[in-house]
Structures are given as C-alpha cells and as structure tokens.
Short mmCIF file of N, CA and C in Angstrom, two decimals:
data_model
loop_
_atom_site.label_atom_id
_atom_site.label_comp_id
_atom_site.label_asym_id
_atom_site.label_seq_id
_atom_site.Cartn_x
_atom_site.Cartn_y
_atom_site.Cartn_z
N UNK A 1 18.61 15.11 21.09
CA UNK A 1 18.39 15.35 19.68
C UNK A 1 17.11 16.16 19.53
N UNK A 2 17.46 17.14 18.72
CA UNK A 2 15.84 18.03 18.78
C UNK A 2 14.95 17.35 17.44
N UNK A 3 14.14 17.94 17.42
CA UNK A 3 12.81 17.61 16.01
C UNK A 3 13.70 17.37 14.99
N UNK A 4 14.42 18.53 14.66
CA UNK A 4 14.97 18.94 12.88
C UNK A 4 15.86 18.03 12.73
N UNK A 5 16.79 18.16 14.44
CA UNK A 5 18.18 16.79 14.06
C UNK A 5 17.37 15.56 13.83
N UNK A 6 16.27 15.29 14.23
CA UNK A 6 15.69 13.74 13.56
C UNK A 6 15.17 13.71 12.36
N UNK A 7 14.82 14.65 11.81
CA UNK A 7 14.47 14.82 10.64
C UNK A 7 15.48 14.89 9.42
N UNK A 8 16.35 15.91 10.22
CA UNK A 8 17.44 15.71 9.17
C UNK A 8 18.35 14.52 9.05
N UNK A 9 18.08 13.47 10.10
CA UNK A 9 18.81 12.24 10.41
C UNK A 9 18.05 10.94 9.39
N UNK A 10 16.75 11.43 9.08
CA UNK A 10 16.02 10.12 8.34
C UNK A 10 15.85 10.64 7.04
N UNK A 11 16.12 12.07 6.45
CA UNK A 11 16.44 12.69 5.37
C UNK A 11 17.87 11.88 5.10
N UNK A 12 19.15 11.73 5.86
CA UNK A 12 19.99 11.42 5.73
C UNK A 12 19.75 10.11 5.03
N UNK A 13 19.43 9.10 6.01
CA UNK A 13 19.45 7.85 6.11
C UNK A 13 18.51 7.24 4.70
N UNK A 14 17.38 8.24 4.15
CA UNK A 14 17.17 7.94 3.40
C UNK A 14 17.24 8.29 1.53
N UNK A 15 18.81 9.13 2.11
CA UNK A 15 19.44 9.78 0.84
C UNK A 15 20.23 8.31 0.63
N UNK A 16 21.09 7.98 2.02
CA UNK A 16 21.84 6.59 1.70
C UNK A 16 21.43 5.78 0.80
N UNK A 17 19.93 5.03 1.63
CA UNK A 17 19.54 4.00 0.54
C UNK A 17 19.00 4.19 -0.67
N UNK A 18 18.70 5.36 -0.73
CA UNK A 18 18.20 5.68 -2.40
C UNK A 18 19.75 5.57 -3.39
N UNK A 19 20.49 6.07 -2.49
CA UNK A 19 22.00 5.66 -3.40
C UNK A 19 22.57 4.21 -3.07
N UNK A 20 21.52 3.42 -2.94
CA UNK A 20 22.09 2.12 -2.96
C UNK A 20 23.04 1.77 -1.62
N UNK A 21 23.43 2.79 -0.57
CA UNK A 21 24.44 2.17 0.44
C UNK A 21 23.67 1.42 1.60
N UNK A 22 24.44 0.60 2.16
CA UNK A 22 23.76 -0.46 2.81
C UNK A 22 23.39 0.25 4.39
N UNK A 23 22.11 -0.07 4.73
CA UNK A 23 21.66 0.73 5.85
C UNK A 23 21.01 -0.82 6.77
N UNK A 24 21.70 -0.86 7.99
CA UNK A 24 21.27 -2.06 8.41
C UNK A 24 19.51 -1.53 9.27
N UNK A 25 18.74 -2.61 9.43
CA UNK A 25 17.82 -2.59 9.77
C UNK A 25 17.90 -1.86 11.42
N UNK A 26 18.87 -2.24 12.04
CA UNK A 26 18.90 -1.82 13.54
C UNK A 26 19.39 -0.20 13.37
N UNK A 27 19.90 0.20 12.38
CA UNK A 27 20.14 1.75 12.43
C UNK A 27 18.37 2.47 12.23
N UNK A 28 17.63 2.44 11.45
CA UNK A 28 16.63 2.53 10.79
C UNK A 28 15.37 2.48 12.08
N UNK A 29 16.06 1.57 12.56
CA UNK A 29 14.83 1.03 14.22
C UNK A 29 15.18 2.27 14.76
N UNK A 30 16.70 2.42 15.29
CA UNK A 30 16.72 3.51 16.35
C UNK A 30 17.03 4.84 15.35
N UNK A 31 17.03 5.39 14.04
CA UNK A 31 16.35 6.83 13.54
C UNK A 31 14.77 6.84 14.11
N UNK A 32 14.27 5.82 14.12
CA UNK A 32 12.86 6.05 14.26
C UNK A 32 12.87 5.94 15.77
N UNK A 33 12.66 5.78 16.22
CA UNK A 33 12.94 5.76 17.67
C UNK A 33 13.62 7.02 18.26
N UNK A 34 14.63 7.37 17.99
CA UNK A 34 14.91 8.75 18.37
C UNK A 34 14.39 10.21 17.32
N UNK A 35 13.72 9.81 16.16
CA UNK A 35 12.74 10.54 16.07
C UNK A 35 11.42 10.78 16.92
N UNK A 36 11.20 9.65 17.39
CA UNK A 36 10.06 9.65 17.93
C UNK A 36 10.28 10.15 19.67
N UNK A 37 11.18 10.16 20.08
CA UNK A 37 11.91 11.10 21.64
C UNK A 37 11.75 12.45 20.82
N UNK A 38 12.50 12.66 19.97
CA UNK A 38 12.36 13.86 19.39
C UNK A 38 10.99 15.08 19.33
N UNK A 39 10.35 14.02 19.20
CA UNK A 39 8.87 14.67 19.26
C UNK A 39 8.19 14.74 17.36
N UNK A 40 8.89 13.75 16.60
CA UNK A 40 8.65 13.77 15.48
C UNK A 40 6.60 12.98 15.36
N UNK A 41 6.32 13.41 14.80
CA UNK A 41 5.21 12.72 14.78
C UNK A 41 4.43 11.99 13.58
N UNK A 42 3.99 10.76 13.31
CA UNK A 42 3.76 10.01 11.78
C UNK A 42 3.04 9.08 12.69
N UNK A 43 2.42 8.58 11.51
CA UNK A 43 1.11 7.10 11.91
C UNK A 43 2.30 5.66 12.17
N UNK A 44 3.19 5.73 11.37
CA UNK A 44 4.14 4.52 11.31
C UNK A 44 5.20 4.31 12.24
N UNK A 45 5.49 5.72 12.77
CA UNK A 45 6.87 6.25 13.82
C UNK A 45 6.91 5.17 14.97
N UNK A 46 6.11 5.22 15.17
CA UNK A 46 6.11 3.90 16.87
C UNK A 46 5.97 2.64 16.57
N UNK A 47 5.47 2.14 15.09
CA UNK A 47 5.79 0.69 15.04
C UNK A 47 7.17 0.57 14.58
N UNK A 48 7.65 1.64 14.05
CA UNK A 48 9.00 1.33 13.45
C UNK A 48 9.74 1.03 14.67
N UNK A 49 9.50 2.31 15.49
CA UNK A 49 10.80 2.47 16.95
C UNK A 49 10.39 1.49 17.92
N UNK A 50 9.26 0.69 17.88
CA UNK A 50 8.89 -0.32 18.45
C UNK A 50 9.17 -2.07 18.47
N UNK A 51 10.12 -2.27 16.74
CA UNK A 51 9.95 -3.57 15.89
C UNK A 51 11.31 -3.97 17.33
N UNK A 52 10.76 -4.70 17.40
CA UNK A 52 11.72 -6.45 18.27
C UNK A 52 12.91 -6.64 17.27
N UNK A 53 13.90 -7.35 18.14
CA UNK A 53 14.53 -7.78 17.04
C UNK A 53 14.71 -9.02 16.29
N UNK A 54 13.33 -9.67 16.54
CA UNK A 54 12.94 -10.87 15.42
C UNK A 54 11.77 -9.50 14.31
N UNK A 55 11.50 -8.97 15.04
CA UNK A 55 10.93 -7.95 13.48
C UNK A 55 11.88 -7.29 12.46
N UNK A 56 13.17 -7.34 12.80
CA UNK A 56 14.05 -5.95 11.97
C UNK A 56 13.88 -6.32 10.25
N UNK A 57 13.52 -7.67 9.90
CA UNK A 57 13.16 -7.67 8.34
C UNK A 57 11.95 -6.51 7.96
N UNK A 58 11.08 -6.30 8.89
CA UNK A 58 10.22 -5.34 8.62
C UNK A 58 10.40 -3.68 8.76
N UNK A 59 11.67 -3.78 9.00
CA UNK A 59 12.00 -1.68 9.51
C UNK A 59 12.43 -1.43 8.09
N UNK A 60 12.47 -1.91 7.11
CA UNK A 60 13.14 -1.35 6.00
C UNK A 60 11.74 -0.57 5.15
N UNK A 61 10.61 -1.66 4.89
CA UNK A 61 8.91 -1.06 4.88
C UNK A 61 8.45 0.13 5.19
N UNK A 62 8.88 -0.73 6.74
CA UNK A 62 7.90 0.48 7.77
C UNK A 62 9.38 1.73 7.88
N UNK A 63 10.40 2.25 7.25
CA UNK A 63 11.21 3.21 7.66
C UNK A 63 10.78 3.85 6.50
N UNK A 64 10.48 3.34 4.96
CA UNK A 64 9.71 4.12 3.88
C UNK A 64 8.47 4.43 3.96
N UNK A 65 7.60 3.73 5.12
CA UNK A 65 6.02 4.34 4.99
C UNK A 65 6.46 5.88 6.00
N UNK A 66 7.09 5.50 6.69
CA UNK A 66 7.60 6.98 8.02
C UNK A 66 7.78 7.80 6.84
N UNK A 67 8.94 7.79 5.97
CA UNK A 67 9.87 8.55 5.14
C UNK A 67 8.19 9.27 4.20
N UNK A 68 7.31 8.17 3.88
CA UNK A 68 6.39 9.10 3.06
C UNK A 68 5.43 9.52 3.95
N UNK A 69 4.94 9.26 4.89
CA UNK A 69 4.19 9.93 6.06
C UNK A 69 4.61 11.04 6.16
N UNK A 70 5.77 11.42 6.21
CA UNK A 70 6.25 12.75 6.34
C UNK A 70 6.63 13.18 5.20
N UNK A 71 6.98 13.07 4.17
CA UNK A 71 7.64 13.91 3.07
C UNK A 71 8.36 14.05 2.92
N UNK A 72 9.13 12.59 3.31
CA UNK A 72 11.03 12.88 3.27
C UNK A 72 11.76 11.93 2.10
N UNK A 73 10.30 10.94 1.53
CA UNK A 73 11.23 9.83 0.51
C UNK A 73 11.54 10.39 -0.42
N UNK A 74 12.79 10.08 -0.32
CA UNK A 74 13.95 10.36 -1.59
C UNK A 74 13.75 9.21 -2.90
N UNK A 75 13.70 9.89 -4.26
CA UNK A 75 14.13 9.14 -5.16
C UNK A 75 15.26 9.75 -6.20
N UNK A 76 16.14 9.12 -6.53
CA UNK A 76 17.37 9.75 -7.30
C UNK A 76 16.59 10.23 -8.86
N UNK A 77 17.65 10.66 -9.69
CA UNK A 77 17.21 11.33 -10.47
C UNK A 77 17.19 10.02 -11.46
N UNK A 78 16.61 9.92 -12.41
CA UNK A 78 16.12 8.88 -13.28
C UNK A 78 17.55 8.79 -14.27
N UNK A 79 17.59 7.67 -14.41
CA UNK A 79 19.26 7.49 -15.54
C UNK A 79 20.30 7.27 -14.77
N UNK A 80 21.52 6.33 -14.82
CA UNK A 80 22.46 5.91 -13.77
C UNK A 80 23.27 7.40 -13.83
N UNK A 81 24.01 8.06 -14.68
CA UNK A 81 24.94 9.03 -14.63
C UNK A 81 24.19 10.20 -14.21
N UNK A 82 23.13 10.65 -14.49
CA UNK A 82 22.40 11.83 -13.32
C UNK A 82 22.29 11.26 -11.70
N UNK A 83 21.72 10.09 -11.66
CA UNK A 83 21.60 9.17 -10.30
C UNK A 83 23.17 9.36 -9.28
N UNK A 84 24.46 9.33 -10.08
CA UNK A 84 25.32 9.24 -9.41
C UNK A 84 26.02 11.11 -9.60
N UNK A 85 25.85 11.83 -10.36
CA UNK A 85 25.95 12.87 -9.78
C UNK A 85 25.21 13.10 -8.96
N UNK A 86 24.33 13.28 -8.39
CA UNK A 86 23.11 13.28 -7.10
C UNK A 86 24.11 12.88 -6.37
N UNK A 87 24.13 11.93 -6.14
CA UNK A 87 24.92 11.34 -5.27
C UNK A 87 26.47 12.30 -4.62
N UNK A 88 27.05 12.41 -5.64
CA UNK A 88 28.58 12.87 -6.06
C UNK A 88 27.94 14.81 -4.85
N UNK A 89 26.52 15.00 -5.50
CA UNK A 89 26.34 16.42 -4.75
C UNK A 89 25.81 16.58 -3.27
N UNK A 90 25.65 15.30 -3.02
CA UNK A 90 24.68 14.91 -1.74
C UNK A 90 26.32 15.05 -0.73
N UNK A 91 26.91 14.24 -1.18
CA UNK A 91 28.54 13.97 -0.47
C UNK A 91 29.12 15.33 -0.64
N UNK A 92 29.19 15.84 -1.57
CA UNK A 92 29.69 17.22 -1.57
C UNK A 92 29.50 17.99 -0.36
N UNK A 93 28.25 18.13 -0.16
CA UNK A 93 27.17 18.73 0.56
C UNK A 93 27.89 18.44 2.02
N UNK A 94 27.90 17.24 2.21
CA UNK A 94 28.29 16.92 3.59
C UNK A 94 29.62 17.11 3.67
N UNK A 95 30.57 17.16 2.85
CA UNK A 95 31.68 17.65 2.93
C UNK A 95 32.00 18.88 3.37
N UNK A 96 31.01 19.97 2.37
CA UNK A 96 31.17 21.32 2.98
C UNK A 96 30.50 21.65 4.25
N UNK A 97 29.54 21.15 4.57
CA UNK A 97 29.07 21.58 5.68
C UNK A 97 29.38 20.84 6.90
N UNK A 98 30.74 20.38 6.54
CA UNK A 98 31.46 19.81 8.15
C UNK A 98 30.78 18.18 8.42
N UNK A 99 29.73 17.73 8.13
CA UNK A 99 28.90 16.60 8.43
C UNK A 99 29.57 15.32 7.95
N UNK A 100 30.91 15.53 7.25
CA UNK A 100 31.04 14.69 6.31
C UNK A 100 32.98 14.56 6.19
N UNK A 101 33.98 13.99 6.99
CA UNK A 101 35.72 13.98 6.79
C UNK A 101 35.56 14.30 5.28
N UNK A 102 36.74 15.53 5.16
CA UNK A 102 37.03 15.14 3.72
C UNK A 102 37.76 14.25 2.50
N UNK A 103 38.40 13.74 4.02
CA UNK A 103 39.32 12.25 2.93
C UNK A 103 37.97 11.22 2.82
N UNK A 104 37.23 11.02 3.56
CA UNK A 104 35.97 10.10 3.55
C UNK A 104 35.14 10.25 2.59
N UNK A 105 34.69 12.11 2.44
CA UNK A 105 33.96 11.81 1.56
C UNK A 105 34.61 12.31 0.16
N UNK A 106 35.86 12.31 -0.48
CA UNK A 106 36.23 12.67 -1.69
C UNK A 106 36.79 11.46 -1.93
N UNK A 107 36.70 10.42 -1.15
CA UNK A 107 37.20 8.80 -1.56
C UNK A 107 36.04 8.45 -2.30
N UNK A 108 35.13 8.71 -1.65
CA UNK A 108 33.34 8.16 -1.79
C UNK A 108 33.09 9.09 -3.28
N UNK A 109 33.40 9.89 -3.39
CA UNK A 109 33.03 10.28 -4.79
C UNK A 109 34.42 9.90 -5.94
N UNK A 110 35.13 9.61 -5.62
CA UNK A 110 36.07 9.00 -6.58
C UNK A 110 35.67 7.41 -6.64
N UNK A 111 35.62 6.65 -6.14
CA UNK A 111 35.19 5.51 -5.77
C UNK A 111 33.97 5.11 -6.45
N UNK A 112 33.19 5.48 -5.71
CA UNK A 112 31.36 5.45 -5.99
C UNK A 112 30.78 5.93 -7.51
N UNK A 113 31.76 6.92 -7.28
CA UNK A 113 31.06 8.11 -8.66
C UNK A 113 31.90 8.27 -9.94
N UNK A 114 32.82 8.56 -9.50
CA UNK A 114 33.68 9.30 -11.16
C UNK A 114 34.42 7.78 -11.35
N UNK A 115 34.60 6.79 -10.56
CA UNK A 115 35.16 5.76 -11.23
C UNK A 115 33.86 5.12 -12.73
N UNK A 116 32.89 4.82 -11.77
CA UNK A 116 31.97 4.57 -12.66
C UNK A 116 31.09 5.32 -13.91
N UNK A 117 31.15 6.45 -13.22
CA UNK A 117 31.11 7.32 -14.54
C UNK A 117 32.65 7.70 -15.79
N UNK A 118 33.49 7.23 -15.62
CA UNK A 118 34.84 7.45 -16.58
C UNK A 118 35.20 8.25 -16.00
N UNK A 119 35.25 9.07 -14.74
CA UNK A 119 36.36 10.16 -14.37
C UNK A 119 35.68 11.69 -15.25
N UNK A 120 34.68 11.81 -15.14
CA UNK A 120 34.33 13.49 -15.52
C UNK A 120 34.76 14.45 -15.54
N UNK A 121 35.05 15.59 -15.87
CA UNK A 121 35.57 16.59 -15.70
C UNK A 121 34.82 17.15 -14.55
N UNK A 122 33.92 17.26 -14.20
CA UNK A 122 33.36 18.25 -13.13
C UNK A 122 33.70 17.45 -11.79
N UNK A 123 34.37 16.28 -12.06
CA UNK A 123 34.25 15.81 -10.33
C UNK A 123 35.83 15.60 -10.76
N UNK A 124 37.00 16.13 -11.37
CA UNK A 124 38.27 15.57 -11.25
C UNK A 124 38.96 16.65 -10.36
N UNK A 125 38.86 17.54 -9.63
CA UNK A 125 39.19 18.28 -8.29
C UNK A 125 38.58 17.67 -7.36
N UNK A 126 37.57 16.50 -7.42
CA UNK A 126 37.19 16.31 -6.03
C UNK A 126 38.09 15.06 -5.93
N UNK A 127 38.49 14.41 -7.29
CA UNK A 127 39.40 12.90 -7.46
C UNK A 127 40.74 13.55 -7.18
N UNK A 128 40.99 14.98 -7.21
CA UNK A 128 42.58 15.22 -7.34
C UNK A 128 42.75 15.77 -5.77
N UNK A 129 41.97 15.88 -4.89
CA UNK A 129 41.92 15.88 -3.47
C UNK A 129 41.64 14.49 -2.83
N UNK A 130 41.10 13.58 -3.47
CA UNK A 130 40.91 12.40 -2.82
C UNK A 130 42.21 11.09 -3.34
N UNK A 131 42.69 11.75 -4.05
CA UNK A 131 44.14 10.86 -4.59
C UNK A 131 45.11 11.97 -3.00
N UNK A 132 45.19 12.99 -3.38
CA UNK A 132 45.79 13.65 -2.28
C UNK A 132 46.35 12.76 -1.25
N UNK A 133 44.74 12.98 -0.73
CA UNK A 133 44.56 12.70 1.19
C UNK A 133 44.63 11.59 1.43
N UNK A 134 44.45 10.52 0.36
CA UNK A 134 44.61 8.62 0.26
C UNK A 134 46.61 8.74 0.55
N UNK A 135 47.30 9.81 -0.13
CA UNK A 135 48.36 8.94 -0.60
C UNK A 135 49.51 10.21 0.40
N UNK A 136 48.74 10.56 0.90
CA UNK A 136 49.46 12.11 1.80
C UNK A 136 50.53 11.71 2.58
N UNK A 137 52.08 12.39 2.63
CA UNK A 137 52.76 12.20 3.14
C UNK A 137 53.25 13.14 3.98
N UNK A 138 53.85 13.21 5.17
CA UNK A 138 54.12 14.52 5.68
C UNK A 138 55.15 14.92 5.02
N UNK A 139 56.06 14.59 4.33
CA UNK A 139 57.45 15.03 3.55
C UNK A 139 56.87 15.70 2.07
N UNK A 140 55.71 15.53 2.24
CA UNK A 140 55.18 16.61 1.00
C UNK A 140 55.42 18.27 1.28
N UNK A 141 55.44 18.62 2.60
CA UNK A 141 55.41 20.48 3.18
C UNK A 141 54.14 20.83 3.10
N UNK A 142 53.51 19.98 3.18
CA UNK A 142 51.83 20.61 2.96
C UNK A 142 51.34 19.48 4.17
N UNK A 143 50.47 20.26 5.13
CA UNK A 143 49.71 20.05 6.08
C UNK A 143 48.36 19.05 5.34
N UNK A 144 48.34 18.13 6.32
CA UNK A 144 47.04 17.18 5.94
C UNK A 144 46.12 18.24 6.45
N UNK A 145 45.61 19.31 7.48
CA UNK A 145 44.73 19.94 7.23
C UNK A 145 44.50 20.87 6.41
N UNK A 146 45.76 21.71 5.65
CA UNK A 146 45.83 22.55 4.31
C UNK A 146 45.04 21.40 3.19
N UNK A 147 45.47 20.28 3.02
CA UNK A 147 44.27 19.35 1.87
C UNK A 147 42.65 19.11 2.20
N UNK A 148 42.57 18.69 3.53
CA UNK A 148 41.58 19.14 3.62
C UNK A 148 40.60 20.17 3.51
N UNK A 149 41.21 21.23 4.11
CA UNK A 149 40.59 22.82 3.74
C UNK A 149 39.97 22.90 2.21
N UNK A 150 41.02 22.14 1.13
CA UNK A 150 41.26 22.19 -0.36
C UNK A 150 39.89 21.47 -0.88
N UNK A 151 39.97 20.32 -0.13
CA UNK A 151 38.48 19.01 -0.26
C UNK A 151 37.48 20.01 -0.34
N UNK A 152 37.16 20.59 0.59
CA UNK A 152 36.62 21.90 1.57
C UNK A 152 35.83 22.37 0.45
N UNK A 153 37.05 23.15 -0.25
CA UNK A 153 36.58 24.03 -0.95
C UNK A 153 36.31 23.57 -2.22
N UNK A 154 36.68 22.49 -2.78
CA UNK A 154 36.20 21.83 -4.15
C UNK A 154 35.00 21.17 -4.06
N UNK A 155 34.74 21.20 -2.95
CA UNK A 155 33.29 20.25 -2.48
C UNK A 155 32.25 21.47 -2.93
N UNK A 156 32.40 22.68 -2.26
CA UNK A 156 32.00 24.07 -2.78
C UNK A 156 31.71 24.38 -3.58
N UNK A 157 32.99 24.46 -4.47
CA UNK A 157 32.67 24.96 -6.10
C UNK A 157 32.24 23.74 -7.07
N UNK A 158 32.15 22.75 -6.68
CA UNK A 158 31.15 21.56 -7.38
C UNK A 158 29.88 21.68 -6.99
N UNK A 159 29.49 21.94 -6.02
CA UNK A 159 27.84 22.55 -5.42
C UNK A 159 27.67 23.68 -6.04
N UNK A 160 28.45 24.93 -6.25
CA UNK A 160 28.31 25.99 -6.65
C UNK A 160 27.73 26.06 -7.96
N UNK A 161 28.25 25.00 -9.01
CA UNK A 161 28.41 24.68 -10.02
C UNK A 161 26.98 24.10 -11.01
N UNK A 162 26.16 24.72 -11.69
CA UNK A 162 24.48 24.05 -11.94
C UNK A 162 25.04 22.78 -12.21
N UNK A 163 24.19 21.68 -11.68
CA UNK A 163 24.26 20.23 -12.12
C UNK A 163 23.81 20.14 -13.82
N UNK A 164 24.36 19.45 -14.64
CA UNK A 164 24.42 19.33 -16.32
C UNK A 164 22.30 19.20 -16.14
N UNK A 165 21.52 18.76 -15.46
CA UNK A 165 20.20 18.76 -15.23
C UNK A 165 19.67 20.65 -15.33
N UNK A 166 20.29 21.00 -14.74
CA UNK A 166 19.71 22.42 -14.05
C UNK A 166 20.10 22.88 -15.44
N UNK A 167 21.50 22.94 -16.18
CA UNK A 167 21.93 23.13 -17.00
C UNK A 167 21.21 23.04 -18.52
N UNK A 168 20.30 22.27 -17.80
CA UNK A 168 19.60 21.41 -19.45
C UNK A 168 20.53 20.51 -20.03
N UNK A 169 21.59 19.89 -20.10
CA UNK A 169 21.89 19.14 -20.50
C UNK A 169 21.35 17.62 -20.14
#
C-alpha cells in the first residue's frame, strides 16, 4: 500500500462514520497501522496501530485525533437531507470510479438515502438502476453488465449535477 492508498483509505473510513455506518474498532487499528507501513506520518499514528486488543474501545478517539492530525476529519453537511445527499454523492463517487459494485452501491443510496428522504427526483435514476440490479433476470435480454454500465453512468450524471447546496438552494 503506498502513502496516498493510506490516506485515501482513512479519508474513506472516515467518510463512513461521519455517515453514521458502523466501522468496527479492529478495522480502524489496522487503517492505522497500515498507514503507518505506508510511511504516513502523525503524533497519534503508532498509538492507534499499536492499541492491544483489550484497548480497541480506544481506536475510535485515537482514529479521530489521526484523522485531525492530518486533515482528513470529515463532517457532513449540517441538516439531515443535505447530510444524506453527501452521502448519496460520496457513493456515487465510488460507484463511478470503480471503488464501489454498482448493485452495492445504488442499493445503498436507495436504501440509506432516497428512502429516507421521500424518493427525490435527483436520486430516482440511481433508485431505477438499483430496483434493476436487485430484481434482474436473465429473461429480461439485457445483460447484468449492460445495467451496470447504466448504474455507471447515473452515478455520473448525479455527480455531474451541482448539489441543491452549490445550487443555493
């Protein structure tokens, strides 16, 4: 794993828990820990990649003092329905850029996001690919990787798209 992949690995990990998904303490030990092979460097990095595992109540602390040691803590955008578009664009994100299945992550934004927000208009191509690929049959004539490609590209033009924030709304 080089520098950036650890960096971009505790950027990750700490987009998760800012969106509320559950990050166990032993994942959190070894980001820090293979940041720290990496050659990442912070005041907190080696007690984190160091905690025992009668310490792991403490990697959740010490994985946010790392995260602000370096300049990586995430906080969502203030208000639940901006908070979960964030979210809805973070998954996008990993969708398009391969990091992310697209039945996995257009479940996760139907699920997570547009259920709880009422089904939006700006995320109902990412719900009408994730109803798709949930309910896909091969007797449809359409290739499960032709829907995917589709995820693909709606993941795209929802990123493409100013968030209602950027927008001023």
């Amino acid at each position: 794993m080089t520098r950036d992949d650890a960096l971009k690995q505790l950027g990750h990990i700490a987009r998760e828990r800012a969106f509320d998904r559950h990050v166990g303490s032993d994942r959190l030990i070894q980001a820090g820990l293979d940041a720290l092979i990496a050659g990442v460097e912070s005041p907190s990095l080696a007690m984190l990649a160091g905690l025992l595992r009668s310490e792991e109540p403490d990697a959740p602390a010490l994985f946010d003092q790392v995260l602000e040691e370096l300049g990586l803590l995430f906080h969502p955008p203030a208000g639940p329905r901006a908070a979960k578009l964030a979210m809805a664009r973070w998954i996008a994100g990993q969708i398009a850029d391969g990091t992310l299945d697209p039945s996995t992550g257009t479940y996760l934004i139907w699920a997570d996001v547009a259920s709880d927000l009422g089904y939006p208009e700006e995320l109902e191509p990412l719900v009408h690919c994730a109803l798709n690929l949930d309910g896909w049959e091969e007797s449809w004539g359409v290739s499960l990787e032709e829907l995917n490609r589709e995820a693909v590209e709606a993941a795209k033009l929802f990123l493409n798209k100013p968030s209602a924030a950027e927008a001023g709304n």
